[in-house]
Every structure is written in C-alpha cells, then in structure tokens.
Short mmCIF file of C-alpha atoms and ligand atoms in Angstrom, two decimals:
data_model
loop_
_atom_site.label_atom_id
_atom_site.label_comp_id
_atom_site.label_asym_id
_atom_site.label_seq_id
_atom_site.Cartn_x
_atom_site.Cartn_y
_atom_site.Cartn_z
CA MET R 1 62.74 35.03 -80.88
CA ARG R 2 63.05 33.71 -77.31
CA ALA R 3 66.55 33.39 -75.92
CA ALA R 4 68.04 29.92 -75.65
CA CYS R 5 69.87 28.62 -72.61
CA CYS R 6 72.59 25.99 -72.66
CA GLU R 7 75.75 24.74 -71.02
CA ALA R 8 78.44 26.37 -73.14
CA THR R 9 81.92 24.89 -73.41
CA VAL R 10 85.00 27.12 -73.19
CA LEU R 11 87.53 26.87 -76.01
CA ARG R 12 89.80 29.73 -74.93
CA ASN R 13 89.92 32.57 -72.40
CA GLU R 14 92.81 34.76 -73.53
CA VAL R 15 94.47 37.77 -71.93
CA ILE R 16 94.31 40.67 -74.42
CA ALA R 17 95.38 43.47 -72.08
CA PRO R 18 95.89 43.63 -68.28
CA ASP R 19 92.14 43.76 -67.53
CA ILE R 20 90.74 42.64 -70.90
CA ARG R 21 89.94 39.02 -71.82
CA LEU R 22 88.67 37.29 -74.96
CA LEU R 23 86.42 34.32 -74.16
CA THR R 24 85.63 31.89 -76.99
CA VAL R 25 82.83 29.37 -76.44
CA VAL R 26 80.99 26.78 -78.47
CA TRP R 27 77.39 27.78 -79.21
CA PRO R 28 75.90 24.91 -81.21
CA ASP R 29 72.36 26.34 -81.38
CA ARG R 30 72.34 27.77 -84.91
CA ASP R 31 68.61 28.51 -84.60
CA HIS R 32 69.66 31.13 -82.07
CA ALA R 33 72.57 32.70 -83.94
CA PRO R 34 73.30 36.22 -82.64
CA HIS R 35 73.64 39.38 -84.70
CA ALA R 36 75.51 42.63 -84.09
CA GLY R 37 74.65 44.47 -80.88
CA GLN R 38 72.94 41.55 -79.15
CA PHE R 39 74.16 40.17 -75.84
CA PHE R 40 74.15 37.03 -73.74
CA THR R 41 74.00 36.50 -70.00
CA LEU R 42 76.78 34.38 -68.50
CA ARG R 43 76.68 32.56 -65.18
CA ALA R 44 79.92 30.90 -64.19
CA TRP R 45 78.92 30.07 -60.60
CA GLY R 46 76.34 28.02 -58.74
CA ALA R 47 73.03 29.33 -57.37
CA ASP R 48 74.41 29.20 -53.82
CA GLU R 49 77.54 31.18 -54.68
CA ALA R 50 77.97 34.93 -54.88
CA PRO R 51 77.65 36.77 -57.22
CA PHE R 52 74.11 35.56 -57.77
CA MET R 53 73.14 37.51 -60.85
CA SER R 54 74.28 36.52 -64.32
CA ARG R 55 76.52 38.98 -66.15
CA SER R 56 75.44 40.38 -69.51
CA ILE R 57 78.16 40.64 -72.15
CA SER R 58 77.74 41.72 -75.76
CA VAL R 59 78.73 39.52 -78.68
CA HIS R 60 82.15 40.46 -80.01
CA ARG R 61 82.11 37.91 -82.80
CA TRP R 62 79.85 35.15 -84.01
CA ASN R 63 81.61 32.62 -86.21
CA PRO R 64 79.00 30.45 -87.98
CA ASP R 65 81.68 28.20 -89.53
CA SER R 66 82.85 26.95 -86.15
CA SER R 67 79.63 27.71 -84.20
CA THR R 68 81.60 29.78 -81.74
CA ILE R 69 80.94 33.07 -80.00
CA GLU R 70 83.66 35.40 -78.78
CA PHE R 71 83.10 37.75 -75.86
CA LEU R 72 85.60 40.58 -75.33
CA TYR R 73 85.12 41.75 -71.75
CA GLN R 74 86.69 43.81 -69.04
CA VAL R 75 87.41 42.29 -65.63
CA VAL R 76 85.75 44.82 -63.35
CA GLY R 77 84.20 42.94 -60.44
CA GLU R 78 83.37 39.66 -58.79
CA GLY R 79 81.26 38.31 -61.65
CA THR R 80 83.76 39.01 -64.43
CA GLU R 81 86.59 37.79 -62.18
CA LYS R 82 84.86 34.43 -61.98
CA ILE R 83 84.35 34.44 -65.75
CA ALA R 84 88.05 35.25 -66.17
CA GLN R 85 88.90 32.06 -64.26
CA LEU R 86 87.15 29.83 -66.83
CA LYS R 87 89.55 27.45 -68.58
CA MET R 88 89.42 25.34 -71.70
CA LYS R 89 86.70 22.63 -71.51
CA ASP R 90 84.98 24.29 -68.53
CA THR R 91 81.24 24.63 -68.98
CA PHE R 92 78.93 27.36 -67.73
CA GLN R 93 75.40 28.61 -68.26
CA LEU R 94 74.93 30.85 -71.29
CA THR R 95 71.59 32.44 -72.22
CA GLY R 96 70.78 34.45 -75.34
CA PRO R 97 70.91 36.05 -77.74
CA MET R 98 69.03 38.98 -76.20
CA GLY R 99 68.25 42.57 -77.16
CA ASN R 100 67.41 44.20 -80.47
CA GLY R 101 70.99 44.85 -81.63
CA PHE R 102 71.79 46.85 -84.77
CA ASP R 103 69.36 46.35 -87.66
CA VAL R 104 72.09 45.92 -90.29
CA PRO R 105 69.74 45.20 -93.27
CA ASP R 106 67.83 48.41 -92.49
CA ILE R 107 71.08 50.38 -92.10
CA LEU R 108 72.38 49.07 -95.42
CA SER R 109 69.14 49.97 -97.20
CA LYS R 110 69.12 53.59 -95.98
CA TYR R 111 72.68 54.86 -95.43
CA LYS R 112 75.78 55.12 -97.59
CA LYS R 113 78.49 56.81 -95.53
CA ILE R 114 78.73 55.24 -92.11
CA ALA R 115 81.00 55.99 -89.14
CA VAL R 116 81.38 53.53 -86.28
CA VAL R 117 82.58 55.09 -83.00
CA GLY R 118 83.76 53.12 -79.98
CA GLY R 119 85.23 53.96 -76.61
CA GLY R 120 87.32 51.47 -74.60
CA ILE R 121 85.53 48.17 -74.01
CA GLY R 122 82.60 49.74 -75.92
CA THR R 123 84.49 48.71 -79.04
CA ALA R 124 83.65 45.06 -78.21
CA PRO R 125 80.22 44.80 -79.92
CA LEU R 126 81.42 46.93 -82.84
CA TYR R 127 83.56 44.15 -84.30
CA GLN R 128 80.52 42.00 -85.11
CA LEU R 129 78.87 45.15 -86.47
CA VAL R 130 81.66 46.03 -88.91
CA LYS R 131 81.93 42.36 -89.85
CA GLU R 132 78.27 42.29 -90.89
CA LEU R 133 78.54 45.63 -92.71
CA ALA R 134 81.72 44.56 -94.52
CA ALA R 135 80.16 41.22 -95.50
CA ALA R 136 77.49 43.25 -97.33
CA GLY R 137 80.17 45.33 -99.07
CA LYS R 138 79.98 48.39 -96.79
CA LYS R 139 83.23 49.23 -95.03
CA PRO R 140 82.56 51.94 -92.43
CA ASP R 141 85.15 54.36 -91.08
CA LEU R 142 86.13 53.53 -87.52
CA TYR R 143 86.82 56.03 -84.72
CA THR R 144 88.05 54.73 -81.38
CA GLY R 145 88.97 56.29 -78.09
CA PHE R 146 91.05 54.64 -75.38
CA ARG R 147 92.54 55.82 -72.13
CA ASP R 148 96.09 54.79 -73.01
CA GLU R 149 97.00 51.63 -74.97
CA PRO R 150 94.42 50.55 -77.61
CA TYR R 151 93.55 46.85 -77.86
CA GLY R 152 91.90 44.62 -80.42
CA LEU R 153 92.11 47.08 -83.31
CA GLU R 154 94.19 44.91 -85.66
CA ARG R 155 91.19 42.74 -86.50
CA PHE R 156 89.04 45.79 -87.34
CA SER R 157 91.38 47.19 -89.99
CA PRO R 158 90.58 44.79 -92.89
CA LEU R 159 86.85 45.41 -92.40
CA CYS R 160 86.95 49.21 -92.21
CA GLY R 161 87.77 52.16 -94.42
CA ARG R 162 89.83 54.60 -92.40
CA VAL R 163 90.72 53.70 -88.80
CA HIS R 164 91.20 56.61 -86.38
CA VAL R 165 92.53 56.31 -82.84
CA ALA R 166 92.43 58.83 -80.01
CA THR R 167 93.94 58.29 -76.57
CA ASP R 168 93.57 60.33 -73.39
CA SER R 169 97.30 59.95 -72.70
CA GLY R 170 98.40 60.73 -76.25
CA LYS R 171 100.32 57.45 -76.37
CA VAL R 172 98.74 56.43 -79.67
CA GLY R 173 97.02 58.56 -82.31
CA TYR R 174 95.23 61.82 -81.52
CA HIS R 175 95.87 63.19 -78.02
CA GLY R 176 92.39 63.78 -76.65
CA LEU R 177 88.82 62.57 -76.89
CA VAL R 178 87.45 60.75 -79.91
CA THR R 179 85.01 63.61 -80.45
CA GLY R 180 88.05 65.72 -81.33
CA ILE R 181 88.59 63.73 -84.54
CA LEU R 182 85.00 62.86 -85.48
CA HIS R 183 83.29 65.04 -88.07
CA PRO R 184 79.73 63.69 -88.30
CA GLU R 185 78.88 65.94 -91.25
CA GLU R 186 81.04 63.63 -93.41
CA TYR R 187 78.58 60.78 -92.79
CA ASP R 188 74.92 59.80 -93.19
CA LEU R 189 74.89 57.69 -90.03
CA VAL R 190 76.99 57.32 -86.87
CA LEU R 191 76.87 54.12 -84.81
CA CYS R 192 78.30 54.39 -81.32
CA CYS R 193 79.11 52.35 -78.22
CA GLY R 194 81.17 53.37 -75.22
CA PRO R 195 80.99 55.17 -71.88
CA GLU R 196 77.82 57.25 -71.55
CA PRO R 197 79.58 60.66 -71.43
CA MET R 198 81.35 59.77 -74.68
CA MET R 199 78.12 58.65 -76.36
CA LYS R 200 76.37 61.83 -75.21
CA ALA R 201 79.19 63.94 -76.66
CA VAL R 202 79.09 62.01 -79.95
CA ALA R 203 75.29 62.34 -80.04
CA ALA R 204 75.56 66.10 -79.43
CA LYS R 205 77.98 66.50 -82.36
CA CYS R 206 75.70 64.41 -84.58
CA GLY R 207 72.65 66.40 -83.47
CA ALA R 208 74.40 69.69 -84.30
CA ALA R 209 75.33 68.31 -87.74
CA GLY R 210 71.84 66.89 -88.37
CA VAL R 211 73.22 63.36 -88.69
CA LYS R 212 71.39 60.34 -87.32
CA CYS R 213 73.16 58.55 -84.48
CA LEU R 214 72.40 55.15 -82.98
CA VAL R 215 73.86 54.33 -79.59
CA SER R 216 74.22 50.99 -77.81
CA LEU R 217 73.57 51.53 -74.11
CA GLU R 218 75.19 49.57 -71.34
CA LYS R 219 73.35 48.93 -68.08
CA LYS R 220 73.72 46.36 -65.34
CA MET R 221 71.19 43.66 -66.07
CA ALA R 222 69.56 40.87 -64.11
CA CYS R 223 66.73 39.09 -65.94
CA GLY R 224 67.72 40.30 -69.43
CA VAL R 225 64.15 40.05 -70.73
CA GLY R 226 62.36 43.15 -69.44
CA ALA R 227 60.85 41.51 -66.34
CA CYS R 228 62.77 42.96 -63.38
CA LEU R 229 62.92 46.64 -64.48
CA GLY R 230 66.54 46.68 -63.32
CA CYS R 231 67.87 48.29 -66.50
CA THR R 232 65.33 51.05 -67.06
CA CYS R 233 66.37 54.11 -69.04
CA HIS R 234 64.46 57.29 -69.69
CA THR R 235 63.42 57.95 -73.26
CA THR R 236 61.29 60.52 -75.03
CA GLU R 237 58.56 57.86 -75.05
CA GLY R 238 58.79 57.16 -71.31
CA ALA R 239 60.73 54.54 -69.35
CA LYS R 240 62.06 51.57 -71.33
CA SER R 241 64.12 48.50 -70.50
CA VAL R 242 67.56 48.53 -72.13
CA CYS R 243 67.57 44.72 -72.30
CA LYS R 244 64.19 44.39 -74.01
CA HIS R 245 63.81 47.61 -76.04
CA GLY R 246 67.56 48.16 -76.59
CA PRO R 247 70.41 48.10 -76.12
CA VAL R 248 70.45 50.03 -79.43
CA PHE R 249 68.46 53.28 -79.49
CA ASP R 250 68.27 56.40 -81.59
CA SER R 251 70.37 58.91 -79.63
CA LYS R 252 67.51 61.45 -79.84
CA GLU R 253 65.28 59.03 -77.97
CA VAL R 254 67.62 58.53 -74.99
CA PHE R 255 69.82 61.63 -74.94
CA GLY R 256 67.46 64.11 -76.58
CA GLN R 257 70.03 64.93 -79.27
FE1 FES V 1 65.55 42.90 -66.06
FE2 FES V 1 66.32 44.55 -68.04
S1 FES V 1 67.53 43.27 -66.86
S2 FES V 1 64.38 44.39 -67.10
#
C-alpha cells in the first residue's frame, strides 16, 4: 500500500520525561491505518526552513476509535525540537504509514511463548506491538532497559505477562543491561527494538539459544520509500533499505546471529 500524505492536526504534545514527548495527532485516513512497527515521516517546518528533511518516527499507538496516532519520541536535534514545539490545533505534514512492521498474524500463527525486548526510546514502537498481540489473546513478557528512570511502562503492564526492568544506574529493577535478565531459551520468539549494541547483544543470546529474533532497526531516513538509499543496511542478501525492506528484519539477516 502506498503511503498517504496529509495535514495532520495536533491534539496534544505532552512531556513524559525531560527529553521525551508524546505527540497525539488526528489521522482520519482509515484506509491507511498503521500496524505495529510501521513509521511515519513528520515535517513541522516549511521547505525554506532548516531542517529540510522530514523526521521518521515509529507509531507508538494507533487508536481506531478516535482515529488518532500517538508518537513517543526523543528530542535529540533540530528536527525533533521543532516537532516538540507543536501545540494543540497546529497542523503539519504527516506521511505514512511506511515500512513492513511486525507481521503480527504470522507471529500469532507460529509462536506461543513470546518475549518483547526494548531499550530506551526503542520501547516506543513496542506498545502498538503488545497491543496487537494482546488483542489476539497473546500477552508477551516484556523486558526493558533504560539508562536511569524508566518511562511509559505503566501502559504496557495490562497488556503483558511479566514486566522486567533493567537500568544502567540501578535506580529501578535489575542493575545492569537488559541482556542480564533475558533468558531466550524460555521463549519461541524474541522481538526487539532499541540501540543497535543492545539489539546485537540480544540477537547473540537468541542465536546461542537457537531462538528466532526479529529486530526493528532505526536509521536516519530521508525519502522513506527506498529511493534515496540513505538508510541502507548490510544483510546476508546484500544491501537493503531499512525504510522499504524493514525496519523489521530477522536478526540473522542483519547481524548474522
Ligand atoms: Fe530513502 Fe530509505 S530513506 S531509501
């Protein structure tokens, strides 16, 4: 399905943590409803203003009842700073949904015991994922890793089995990396999103345990449709665009394990 493009209207842009925001927008195009793991590109500035490129942000939550999309994002540069300035009733250009996302029907048909693993802002797309799994009666176990103070976990709890937290500082939960509390051999499938070193470490544990692992890669994107080759990643099948062929890949394909 081709991505749609429209002027989206802001309902809320809330502060969740010092550098984390939750943007809620109206997306009336139900023919282009997103699913878990897909992303949109956001442009909250004019063509003559820097930054020029749109910013890609994954879907945190799609609410079909209110036709709204929530984006949980980190303010990390000029583009996201401009997005953070959006206020209620502001409009901006929103294009999507894009990417393959997680194939939840396929996952449900093949796997029973599922672990979902997220690191930092990499937990953002995992909420829509656990929502879709829980709606089909499959509550996965959740493993999360944060630097210090976790955010956004309260809404995961009703949709998950066990919820595990690890923090680098030891402030909450296990003191250390999330790989210190994950035992892939307890599961049939591990679904992961977070910083690349974390995903590689999770993939390595899964590989050693013989457990399939799907990872959602994050790359800076421009066109979002596989045209500019700006988000190329190396796979066992050659170079692929994360935006067009991903962002979800089998970890063996992109990390070799
Ligand atoms: Fe242009 Fe992926 S962003 S090819």
